[in-house]
Amino acid sequence: MKLFEPIQIKELHIKNRVVMAPMCMYSSDTLGFVKPFHITHYVTRAIGGIGLIIIEATAVEPRGRISSNDLGIWSDEHILGLRELVKQVHSAGAKIGIQLAHAGRKCMADVEEIIAPSAIAYSDSYRTPIEMSLDDITFVVESFRHAARRANDAGFDFIEIHGAHGYLINQFLSPLTNHRSDSYGGSKENRLHFLLDIVNAIKSVWNKPIGIRLSTEEYAEGGNHISDTVETLQNIGHLFDVINVSSGGVVTVKINSFPGYQIPLAKKIKDIGLVTIGGGIITTKEQIEEILANEEADLVFLARELLRNPYFMLHTAKSIGRLDLIPKAYERGF
């Protein structure tokens, strides 16, 4: 099966084509530290045979948390716990990436103020953010730089920039949420300025593979659509080693989701010559195999299916007679 074929991304060797998508666990303390839960949670999926695990959105500053119980990487004190997590995942045979994130106006953590490119609330359930000054922008960019340095110190194999789901970078990219009139707003080129500053900052301290998760379709009139994303990536896609293709989240809009609904978006990105991770309600080996066989994505992410079944890959291996892929300690169970 193609899903068990390895893939090489620069110096990163991934043993198969299945990725654990970053999913918020809301299981840290209010200081953002790794807890025993995180070790158990991620190492279990590594034992279960996942090729690349991308851990949950990890905040580059306290105002960047989605909730008060998100993981953090805004302090050198976070490195020790993250390093232990990396060590344990590696020992179980998987590669591990970290998703560096800032929630912007979607921050619901207990902080004094929240920030965004423009002072527009996400919904009536959210606070109105403060429009970021140029000093605020510089501070956040530097926060990403320091977070990348800490990720390197912790030993992560891969950094994914969270540019999707209506969080801060997405807020700058989208005309629905970015109403600025300075060099960070207005034209599509100006709205890219914040992301490009962050990429350059990260690359100044990180030379391993780097990816970005993008909401490639915003499903709203006046927002970014897949054609806009393709045009953007034709210009800046070379800055990334992987594009993790997602959609939605920037404004409240109903999305017609169904198994594989984001795969056509991934195919459009892959067709311009970029390495892609695709997914969206993928729950079976047959779906994964079809996506890979049709060259609609290079890797496939699983999300909620791995919450239900951390041993998805072991069951798949057993179903095709690949007992060599089942850890010796678990052989009697399969």
mmCIF file of C-alpha atoms in Angstrom:
data_model
loop_
_atom_site.group_PDB
_atom_site.id
_atom_site.type_symbol
_atom_site.label_atom_id
_atom_site.label_comp_id
_atom_site.label_asym_id
_atom_site.label_seq_id
_atom_site.Cartn_x
_atom_site.Cartn_y
_atom_site.Cartn_z
ATOM 1 C CA MET A 1 0.000 0.000 0.000
ATOM 2 C CA LYS A 2 1.212 3.489 -0.835
ATOM 3 C CA LEU A 3 0.350 4.723 2.637
ATOM 4 C CA PHE A 4 3.290 2.682 3.989
ATOM 5 C CA GLU A 5 5.762 4.158 1.512
ATOM 6 C CA PRO A 6 8.370 6.478 3.068
ATOM 7 C CA ILE A 7 8.880 10.058 1.957
ATOM 8 C CA GLN A 8 11.927 12.308 2.222
ATOM 9 C CA ILE A 9 11.471 16.051 2.818
ATOM 10 C CA LYS A 10 14.935 17.620 2.837
ATOM 11 C CA GLU A 11 16.724 15.741 5.626
ATOM 12 C CA LEU A 12 13.447 14.604 7.204
ATOM 13 C CA HIS A 13 12.744 10.917 6.534
ATOM 14 C CA ILE A 14 9.136 9.959 7.310
ATOM 15 C CA LYS A 15 8.487 6.219 7.365
ATOM 16 C CA ASN A 16 4.967 6.386 5.923
ATOM 17 C CA ARG A 17 2.478 8.849 4.455
ATOM 18 C CA VAL A 18 0.181 9.303 7.462
ATOM 19 C CA VAL A 19 0.392 12.422 9.611
ATOM 20 C CA MET A 20 -1.271 13.075 12.948
ATOM 21 C CA ALA A 21 -2.905 16.477 12.545
ATOM 22 C CA PRO A 22 -2.410 19.071 15.273
ATOM 23 C CA MET A 23 -5.443 19.014 17.548
ATOM 24 C CA CYS A 24 -5.873 21.245 20.591
ATOM 25 C CA MET A 25 -5.932 19.153 23.762
ATOM 26 C CA TYR A 26 -6.575 21.916 26.335
ATOM 27 C CA SER A 27 -4.673 19.815 28.866
ATOM 28 C CA SER A 28 -1.793 22.022 29.974
ATOM 29 C CA ASP A 29 -1.740 24.216 33.058
ATOM 30 C CA THR A 30 -2.179 27.975 32.846
ATOM 31 C CA LEU A 31 1.576 28.371 32.355
ATOM 32 C CA GLY A 32 1.648 26.250 29.193
ATOM 33 C CA PHE A 33 3.817 23.360 30.366
ATOM 34 C CA VAL A 34 3.893 19.805 29.004
ATOM 35 C CA LYS A 35 2.028 17.437 31.324
ATOM 36 C CA PRO A 36 2.047 13.618 31.657
ATOM 37 C CA PHE A 37 -1.085 13.621 29.516
ATOM 38 C CA HIS A 38 0.849 15.007 26.539
ATOM 39 C CA ILE A 39 3.561 12.363 26.828
ATOM 40 C CA THR A 40 0.976 9.574 26.975
ATOM 41 C CA HIS A 41 -1.173 11.053 24.226
ATOM 42 C CA TYR A 42 1.517 11.596 21.616
ATOM 43 C CA VAL A 43 3.716 8.593 22.423
ATOM 44 C CA THR A 44 0.689 6.309 22.120
ATOM 45 C CA ARG A 45 0.177 7.479 18.525
ATOM 46 C CA ALA A 46 3.897 7.024 17.846
ATOM 47 C CA ILE A 47 3.733 3.430 19.108
ATOM 48 C CA GLY A 48 0.634 3.133 16.931
ATOM 49 C CA GLY A 49 2.760 3.632 13.822
ATOM 50 C CA ILE A 50 2.107 7.230 12.718
ATOM 51 C CA GLY A 51 4.918 8.539 10.533
ATOM 52 C CA LEU A 52 4.810 12.224 11.524
ATOM 53 C CA ILE A 53 3.103 13.663 14.586
ATOM 54 C CA ILE A 54 2.431 17.408 14.591
ATOM 55 C CA ILE A 55 1.586 18.490 18.101
ATOM 56 C CA GLU A 56 -1.187 20.891 18.957
ATOM 57 C CA ALA A 57 -1.131 24.651 18.411
ATOM 58 C CA THR A 58 1.595 25.878 20.770
ATOM 59 C CA ALA A 59 1.427 29.537 21.689
ATOM 60 C CA VAL A 60 4.358 31.867 21.044
ATOM 61 C CA GLU A 61 3.100 34.299 23.707
ATOM 62 C CA PRO A 62 0.412 34.141 26.427
ATOM 63 C CA ARG A 63 -1.979 36.290 24.360
ATOM 64 C CA GLY A 64 -1.538 33.777 21.564
ATOM 65 C CA ARG A 65 -3.293 30.937 23.354
ATOM 66 C CA ILE A 66 -6.667 29.708 22.178
ATOM 67 C CA SER A 67 -7.519 28.703 25.754
ATOM 68 C CA SER A 68 -5.870 29.084 29.142
ATOM 69 C CA ASN A 69 -4.816 25.427 28.975
ATOM 70 C CA ASP A 70 -2.893 25.450 25.699
ATOM 71 C CA LEU A 71 0.738 24.416 25.436
ATOM 72 C CA GLY A 72 3.194 27.306 25.368
ATOM 73 C CA ILE A 73 6.642 27.959 23.984
ATOM 74 C CA TRP A 74 7.040 31.607 25.001
ATOM 75 C CA SER A 75 9.641 30.880 27.678
ATOM 76 C CA ASP A 76 12.907 28.942 27.840
ATOM 77 C CA GLU A 77 11.333 27.163 30.795
ATOM 78 C CA HIS A 78 9.078 25.325 28.347
ATOM 79 C CA ILE A 79 12.016 23.668 26.584
ATOM 80 C CA LEU A 80 12.641 20.922 29.143
ATOM 81 C CA GLY A 81 9.150 19.423 28.929
ATOM 82 C CA LEU A 82 9.018 19.732 25.152
ATOM 83 C CA ARG A 83 12.443 18.091 24.882
ATOM 84 C CA GLU A 84 11.226 15.116 26.913
ATOM 85 C CA LEU A 85 8.154 14.832 24.679
ATOM 86 C CA VAL A 86 10.347 14.817 21.564
ATOM 87 C CA LYS A 87 12.666 12.217 23.098
ATOM 88 C CA GLN A 88 9.802 9.876 23.965
ATOM 89 C CA VAL A 89 8.127 10.186 20.545
ATOM 90 C CA HIS A 90 11.437 9.531 18.808
ATOM 91 C CA SER A 91 12.026 6.465 20.984
ATOM 92 C CA ALA A 92 8.680 5.098 19.767
ATOM 93 C CA GLY A 93 9.698 5.459 16.128
ATOM 94 C CA ALA A 94 7.909 8.577 14.886
ATOM 95 C CA LYS A 95 9.050 11.989 13.730
ATOM 96 C CA ILE A 96 7.578 14.995 15.517
ATOM 97 C CA GLY A 97 6.738 18.536 14.498
ATOM 98 C CA ILE A 98 5.429 21.502 16.448
ATOM 99 C CA GLN A 99 2.747 23.901 15.280
ATOM 100 C CA LEU A 100 3.720 27.436 16.276
ATOM 101 C CA ALA A 101 0.610 29.519 16.736
ATOM 102 C CA HIS A 102 -0.956 32.781 17.797
ATOM 103 C CA ALA A 103 -4.729 32.961 18.227
ATOM 104 C CA GLY A 104 -5.095 36.715 17.707
ATOM 105 C CA ARG A 105 -8.743 37.723 18.035
ATOM 106 C CA LYS A 106 -9.777 34.106 18.722
ATOM 107 C CA CYS A 107 -7.870 34.043 22.020
ATOM 108 C CA MET A 108 -10.177 32.982 24.859
ATOM 109 C CA ALA A 109 -7.433 32.670 27.462
ATOM 110 C CA ASP A 110 -7.479 34.696 30.646
ATOM 111 C CA VAL A 111 -5.401 37.662 29.475
ATOM 112 C CA GLU A 112 -5.908 41.407 29.856
ATOM 113 C CA GLU A 113 -6.155 42.166 26.145
ATOM 114 C CA ILE A 114 -6.275 40.370 22.837
ATOM 115 C CA ILE A 115 -4.759 41.608 19.593
ATOM 116 C CA ALA A 116 -5.525 41.389 15.890
ATOM 117 C CA PRO A 117 -4.715 43.221 12.653
ATOM 118 C CA SER A 118 -7.987 45.136 13.016
ATOM 119 C CA ALA A 119 -10.338 45.771 15.933
ATOM 120 C CA ILE A 120 -13.046 43.369 14.769
ATOM 121 C CA ALA A 121 -14.459 40.699 17.073
ATOM 122 C CA TYR A 122 -14.833 37.156 15.762
ATOM 123 C CA SER A 123 -18.392 36.900 17.082
ATOM 124 C CA ASP A 124 -20.590 38.120 19.919
ATOM 125 C CA SER A 125 -19.021 35.433 22.113
ATOM 126 C CA TYR A 126 -15.537 36.912 21.722
ATOM 127 C CA ARG A 127 -13.955 40.112 22.958
ATOM 128 C CA THR A 128 -13.086 42.904 20.569
ATOM 129 C CA PRO A 129 -9.336 42.881 19.973
ATOM 130 C CA ILE A 130 -6.988 45.835 19.997
ATOM 131 C CA GLU A 131 -5.634 46.727 16.558
ATOM 132 C CA MET A 132 -1.949 45.867 16.550
ATOM 133 C CA SER A 133 0.561 48.685 16.405
ATOM 134 C CA LEU A 134 3.802 48.289 14.474
ATOM 135 C CA ASP A 135 5.509 47.609 17.800
ATOM 136 C CA ASP A 136 2.980 44.844 18.499
ATOM 137 C CA ILE A 137 3.737 43.322 15.111
ATOM 138 C CA THR A 138 7.463 43.415 15.768
ATOM 139 C CA PHE A 139 6.922 41.811 19.184
ATOM 140 C CA VAL A 140 4.888 38.932 17.753
ATOM 141 C CA VAL A 141 7.349 38.338 14.915
ATOM 142 C CA GLU A 142 10.164 38.172 17.460
ATOM 143 C CA SER A 143 8.033 35.807 19.556
ATOM 144 C CA PHE A 144 7.902 33.414 16.609
ATOM 145 C CA ARG A 145 11.675 33.719 16.200
ATOM 146 C CA HIS A 146 12.322 32.826 19.840
ATOM 147 C CA ALA A 147 9.749 30.024 19.690
ATOM 148 C CA ALA A 148 11.566 28.502 16.705
ATOM 149 C CA ARG A 149 14.873 28.686 18.576
ATOM 150 C CA ARG A 150 13.275 26.864 21.511
ATOM 151 C CA ALA A 151 11.751 24.276 19.167
ATOM 152 C CA ASN A 152 15.219 23.642 17.778
ATOM 153 C CA ASP A 153 16.665 23.315 21.270
ATOM 154 C CA ALA A 154 13.915 20.836 22.139
ATOM 155 C CA GLY A 155 14.850 18.694 19.131
ATOM 156 C CA PHE A 156 11.730 18.924 16.968
ATOM 157 C CA ASP A 157 12.094 17.627 13.412
ATOM 158 C CA PHE A 158 9.676 20.039 11.766
ATOM 159 C CA ILE A 159 7.997 23.393 12.354
ATOM 160 C CA GLU A 160 4.516 24.111 11.061
ATOM 161 C CA ILE A 161 3.397 27.728 11.080
ATOM 162 C CA HIS A 162 -0.305 27.970 11.904
ATOM 163 C CA GLY A 163 -1.723 30.188 9.183
ATOM 164 C CA ALA A 164 -5.210 28.677 9.160
ATOM 165 C CA HIS A 165 -8.565 28.520 10.951
ATOM 166 C CA GLY A 166 -8.933 32.229 11.564
ATOM 167 C CA TYR A 167 -5.993 32.642 13.905
ATOM 168 C CA LEU A 168 -3.642 35.621 13.817
ATOM 169 C CA ILE A 169 -1.698 34.934 10.611
ATOM 170 C CA ASN A 170 -4.933 34.011 8.830
ATOM 171 C CA GLN A 171 -6.440 37.251 10.162
ATOM 172 C CA PHE A 172 -3.683 39.226 8.415
ATOM 173 C CA LEU A 173 -4.044 37.233 5.197
ATOM 174 C CA SER A 174 -7.807 37.607 4.890
ATOM 175 C CA PRO A 175 -9.504 40.761 3.579
ATOM 176 C CA LEU A 176 -12.439 39.858 5.835
ATOM 177 C CA THR A 177 -10.402 40.504 8.982
ATOM 178 C CA ASN A 178 -7.595 42.780 7.851
ATOM 179 C CA HIS A 179 -8.866 46.329 7.312
ATOM 180 C CA ARG A 180 -5.527 48.049 7.870
ATOM 181 C CA SER A 181 -4.357 50.956 5.739
ATOM 182 C CA ASP A 182 -0.616 50.620 6.408
ATOM 183 C CA SER A 183 1.970 48.301 4.815
ATOM 184 C CA TYR A 184 0.399 45.282 6.544
ATOM 185 C CA GLY A 185 -3.062 45.750 5.027
ATOM 186 C CA GLY A 186 -4.929 46.610 1.867
ATOM 187 C CA SER A 187 -3.457 44.790 -1.111
ATOM 188 C CA LYS A 188 -2.856 41.044 -1.170
ATOM 189 C CA GLU A 189 0.887 41.738 -1.180
ATOM 190 C CA ASN A 190 0.618 43.906 1.943
ATOM 191 C CA ARG A 191 -1.524 41.334 3.740
ATOM 192 C CA LEU A 192 1.291 38.798 3.189
ATOM 193 C CA HIS A 193 3.819 41.074 4.865
ATOM 194 C CA PHE A 194 3.204 39.747 8.409
ATOM 195 C CA LEU A 195 3.569 36.098 7.367
ATOM 196 C CA LEU A 196 6.735 36.814 5.407
ATOM 197 C CA ASP A 197 8.246 38.606 8.404
ATOM 198 C CA ILE A 198 7.498 35.529 10.531
ATOM 199 C CA VAL A 199 8.964 33.092 7.991
ATOM 200 C CA ASN A 200 12.164 35.133 7.736
ATOM 201 C CA ALA A 201 12.426 35.350 11.520
ATOM 202 C CA ILE A 202 11.991 31.595 11.940
ATOM 203 C CA LYS A 203 14.491 30.775 9.198
ATOM 204 C CA SER A 204 17.109 32.915 10.921
ATOM 205 C CA VAL A 205 17.259 30.329 13.737
ATOM 206 C CA TRP A 206 15.893 27.160 12.092
ATOM 207 C CA ASN A 207 17.299 25.240 9.111
ATOM 208 C CA LYS A 208 15.206 22.077 9.247
ATOM 209 C CA PRO A 209 11.987 21.540 7.239
ATOM 210 C CA ILE A 210 9.276 24.136 7.670
ATOM 211 C CA GLY A 211 5.637 24.024 6.640
ATOM 212 C CA ILE A 212 2.509 26.086 6.898
ATOM 213 C CA ARG A 213 -1.107 25.152 7.536
ATOM 214 C CA LEU A 214 -3.407 27.336 5.466
ATOM 215 C CA SER A 215 -7.125 27.872 5.212
ATOM 216 C CA THR A 216 -6.960 27.614 1.450
ATOM 217 C CA GLU A 217 -10.684 28.389 1.127
ATOM 218 C CA GLU A 218 -12.615 30.735 3.443
ATOM 219 C CA TYR A 219 -16.121 29.912 2.118
ATOM 220 C CA ALA A 220 -17.283 33.510 2.496
ATOM 221 C CA GLU A 221 -18.043 36.262 0.020
ATOM 222 C CA GLY A 222 -15.169 38.717 -0.089
ATOM 223 C CA GLY A 223 -12.751 36.266 1.520
ATOM 224 C CA ASN A 224 -9.839 34.307 0.123
ATOM 225 C CA HIS A 225 -10.717 31.405 -2.141
ATOM 226 C CA ILE A 226 -8.637 28.528 -3.460
ATOM 227 C CA SER A 227 -7.763 30.527 -6.584
ATOM 228 C CA ASP A 228 -6.295 33.272 -4.366
ATOM 229 C CA THR A 229 -4.325 30.733 -2.349
ATOM 230 C CA VAL A 230 -2.922 29.100 -5.481
ATOM 231 C CA GLU A 231 -1.829 32.493 -6.797
ATOM 232 C CA THR A 232 -0.199 33.347 -3.476
ATOM 233 C CA LEU A 233 1.646 30.024 -3.252
ATOM 234 C CA GLN A 234 2.877 30.346 -6.827
ATOM 235 C CA ASN A 235 4.770 33.380 -5.516
ATOM 236 C CA ILE A 236 5.823 32.302 -2.008
ATOM 237 C CA GLY A 237 5.396 28.518 -1.953
ATOM 238 C CA HIS A 238 9.153 28.038 -2.375
ATOM 239 C CA LEU A 239 9.606 29.313 1.183
ATOM 240 C CA PHE A 240 7.947 26.172 2.579
ATOM 241 C CA ASP A 241 8.812 22.498 2.371
ATOM 242 C CA VAL A 242 5.232 21.346 3.025
ATOM 243 C CA ILE A 243 1.766 22.889 2.716
ATOM 244 C CA ASN A 244 -0.813 21.482 5.149
ATOM 245 C CA VAL A 245 -4.090 22.117 3.342
ATOM 246 C CA SER A 246 -7.085 23.059 5.465
ATOM 247 C CA SER A 247 -9.995 25.494 5.154
ATOM 248 C CA GLY A 248 -12.451 27.728 6.979
ATOM 249 C CA GLY A 249 -12.437 29.294 10.415
ATOM 250 C CA VAL A 250 -11.774 32.947 9.669
ATOM 251 C CA VAL A 251 -15.431 33.972 9.948
ATOM 252 C CA THR A 252 -18.565 32.202 11.135
ATOM 253 C CA VAL A 253 -19.953 30.496 8.049
ATOM 254 C CA LYS A 254 -21.534 27.112 7.460
ATOM 255 C CA ILE A 255 -19.176 24.653 5.761
ATOM 256 C CA ASN A 256 -20.496 21.716 3.781
ATOM 257 C CA SER A 257 -18.098 19.139 5.159
ATOM 258 C CA PHE A 258 -18.061 15.486 4.107
ATOM 259 C CA PRO A 259 -15.417 12.738 3.909
ATOM 260 C CA GLY A 260 -12.489 14.090 1.927
ATOM 261 C CA TYR A 261 -14.041 17.520 1.372
ATOM 262 C CA GLN A 262 -10.662 19.289 1.475
ATOM 263 C CA ILE A 263 -8.822 16.870 -0.816
ATOM 264 C CA PRO A 264 -9.683 18.786 -4.046
ATOM 265 C CA LEU A 265 -8.067 21.825 -2.423
ATOM 266 C CA ALA A 266 -4.914 19.830 -1.684
ATOM 267 C CA LYS A 267 -4.830 18.615 -5.286
ATOM 268 C CA LYS A 268 -4.855 22.180 -6.595
ATOM 269 C CA ILE A 269 -1.878 23.029 -4.368
ATOM 270 C CA LYS A 270 -0.011 19.850 -5.285
ATOM 271 C CA ASP A 271 -0.558 20.571 -8.982
ATOM 272 C CA ILE A 272 1.628 23.691 -8.762
ATOM 273 C CA GLY A 273 4.534 21.534 -7.610
ATOM 274 C CA LEU A 274 4.325 21.823 -3.817
ATOM 275 C CA VAL A 275 4.465 18.996 -1.293
ATOM 276 C CA THR A 276 1.083 18.755 0.391
ATOM 277 C CA ILE A 277 -0.633 17.206 3.382
ATOM 278 C CA GLY A 278 -4.341 16.699 2.706
ATOM 279 C CA GLY A 279 -7.233 15.517 4.815
ATOM 280 C CA GLY A 280 -10.626 16.264 6.281
ATOM 281 C CA ILE A 281 -12.890 13.555 7.733
ATOM 282 C CA ILE A 282 -10.550 10.778 6.588
ATOM 283 C CA THR A 283 -11.289 7.615 8.558
ATOM 284 C CA THR A 284 -10.350 4.582 6.441
ATOM 285 C CA LYS A 285 -7.284 3.096 4.789
ATOM 286 C CA GLU A 286 -9.215 2.971 1.518
ATOM 287 C CA GLN A 287 -9.665 6.746 1.538
ATOM 288 C CA ILE A 288 -5.975 7.295 2.235
ATOM 289 C CA GLU A 289 -4.908 4.872 -0.473
ATOM 290 C CA GLU A 290 -7.205 6.490 -3.050
ATOM 291 C CA ILE A 291 -5.877 9.982 -2.256
ATOM 292 C CA LEU A 292 -2.281 8.845 -2.606
ATOM 293 C CA ALA A 293 -2.897 6.695 -5.691
ATOM 294 C CA ASN A 294 -4.647 9.592 -7.439
ATOM 295 C CA GLU A 295 -1.762 11.901 -6.477
ATOM 296 C CA GLU A 296 -4.126 14.334 -4.778
ATOM 297 C CA ALA A 297 -1.750 14.801 -1.833
ATOM 298 C CA ASP A 298 1.713 13.590 -0.816
ATOM 299 C CA LEU A 299 0.729 12.835 2.765
ATOM 300 C CA VAL A 300 -2.650 12.446 4.447
ATOM 301 C CA PHE A 301 -3.534 13.733 7.889
ATOM 302 C CA LEU A 302 -5.772 11.933 10.328
ATOM 303 C CA ALA A 303 -7.366 13.831 13.171
ATOM 304 C CA ARG A 304 -10.405 12.637 15.135
ATOM 305 C CA GLU A 305 -9.966 9.086 13.878
ATOM 306 C CA LEU A 306 -6.722 8.968 15.864
ATOM 307 C CA LEU A 307 -8.540 10.114 18.989
ATOM 308 C CA ARG A 308 -10.847 7.125 18.593
ATOM 309 C CA ASN A 309 -8.227 4.674 17.405
ATOM 310 C CA PRO A 310 -4.565 5.450 18.163
ATOM 311 C CA TYR A 311 -3.622 2.086 16.605
ATOM 312 C CA PHE A 312 -5.172 2.802 13.213
ATOM 313 C CA MET A 313 -1.888 2.085 11.437
ATOM 314 C CA LEU A 314 -1.323 -1.203 13.283
ATOM 315 C CA HIS A 315 -4.789 -2.440 12.354
ATOM 316 C CA THR A 316 -4.090 -1.394 8.757
ATOM 317 C CA ALA A 317 -0.765 -3.243 8.784
ATOM 318 C CA LYS A 318 -2.457 -6.386 10.098
ATOM 319 C CA SER A 319 -5.152 -6.185 7.396
ATOM 320 C CA ILE A 320 -2.546 -6.443 4.623
ATOM 321 C CA GLY A 321 -0.301 -8.966 6.326
ATOM 322 C CA ARG A 322 2.437 -6.521 7.352
ATOM 323 C CA LEU A 323 2.963 -8.048 10.769
ATOM 324 C CA ASP A 324 6.550 -6.761 10.682
ATOM 325 C CA LEU A 325 5.156 -3.267 11.322
ATOM 326 C CA ILE A 326 3.530 -4.267 14.616
ATOM 327 C CA PRO A 327 5.708 -3.701 17.719
ATOM 328 C CA LYS A 328 6.800 -6.997 19.275
ATOM 329 C CA ALA A 329 5.165 -6.098 22.582
ATOM 330 C CA TYR A 330 1.808 -5.777 20.814
ATOM 331 C CA GLU A 331 1.976 -8.769 18.482
ATOM 332 C CA ARG A 332 -0.268 -10.930 20.653
ATOM 333 C CA GLY A 333 -3.000 -8.302 20.371
ATOM 334 C CA PHE A 334 -3.077 -8.443 16.588
#
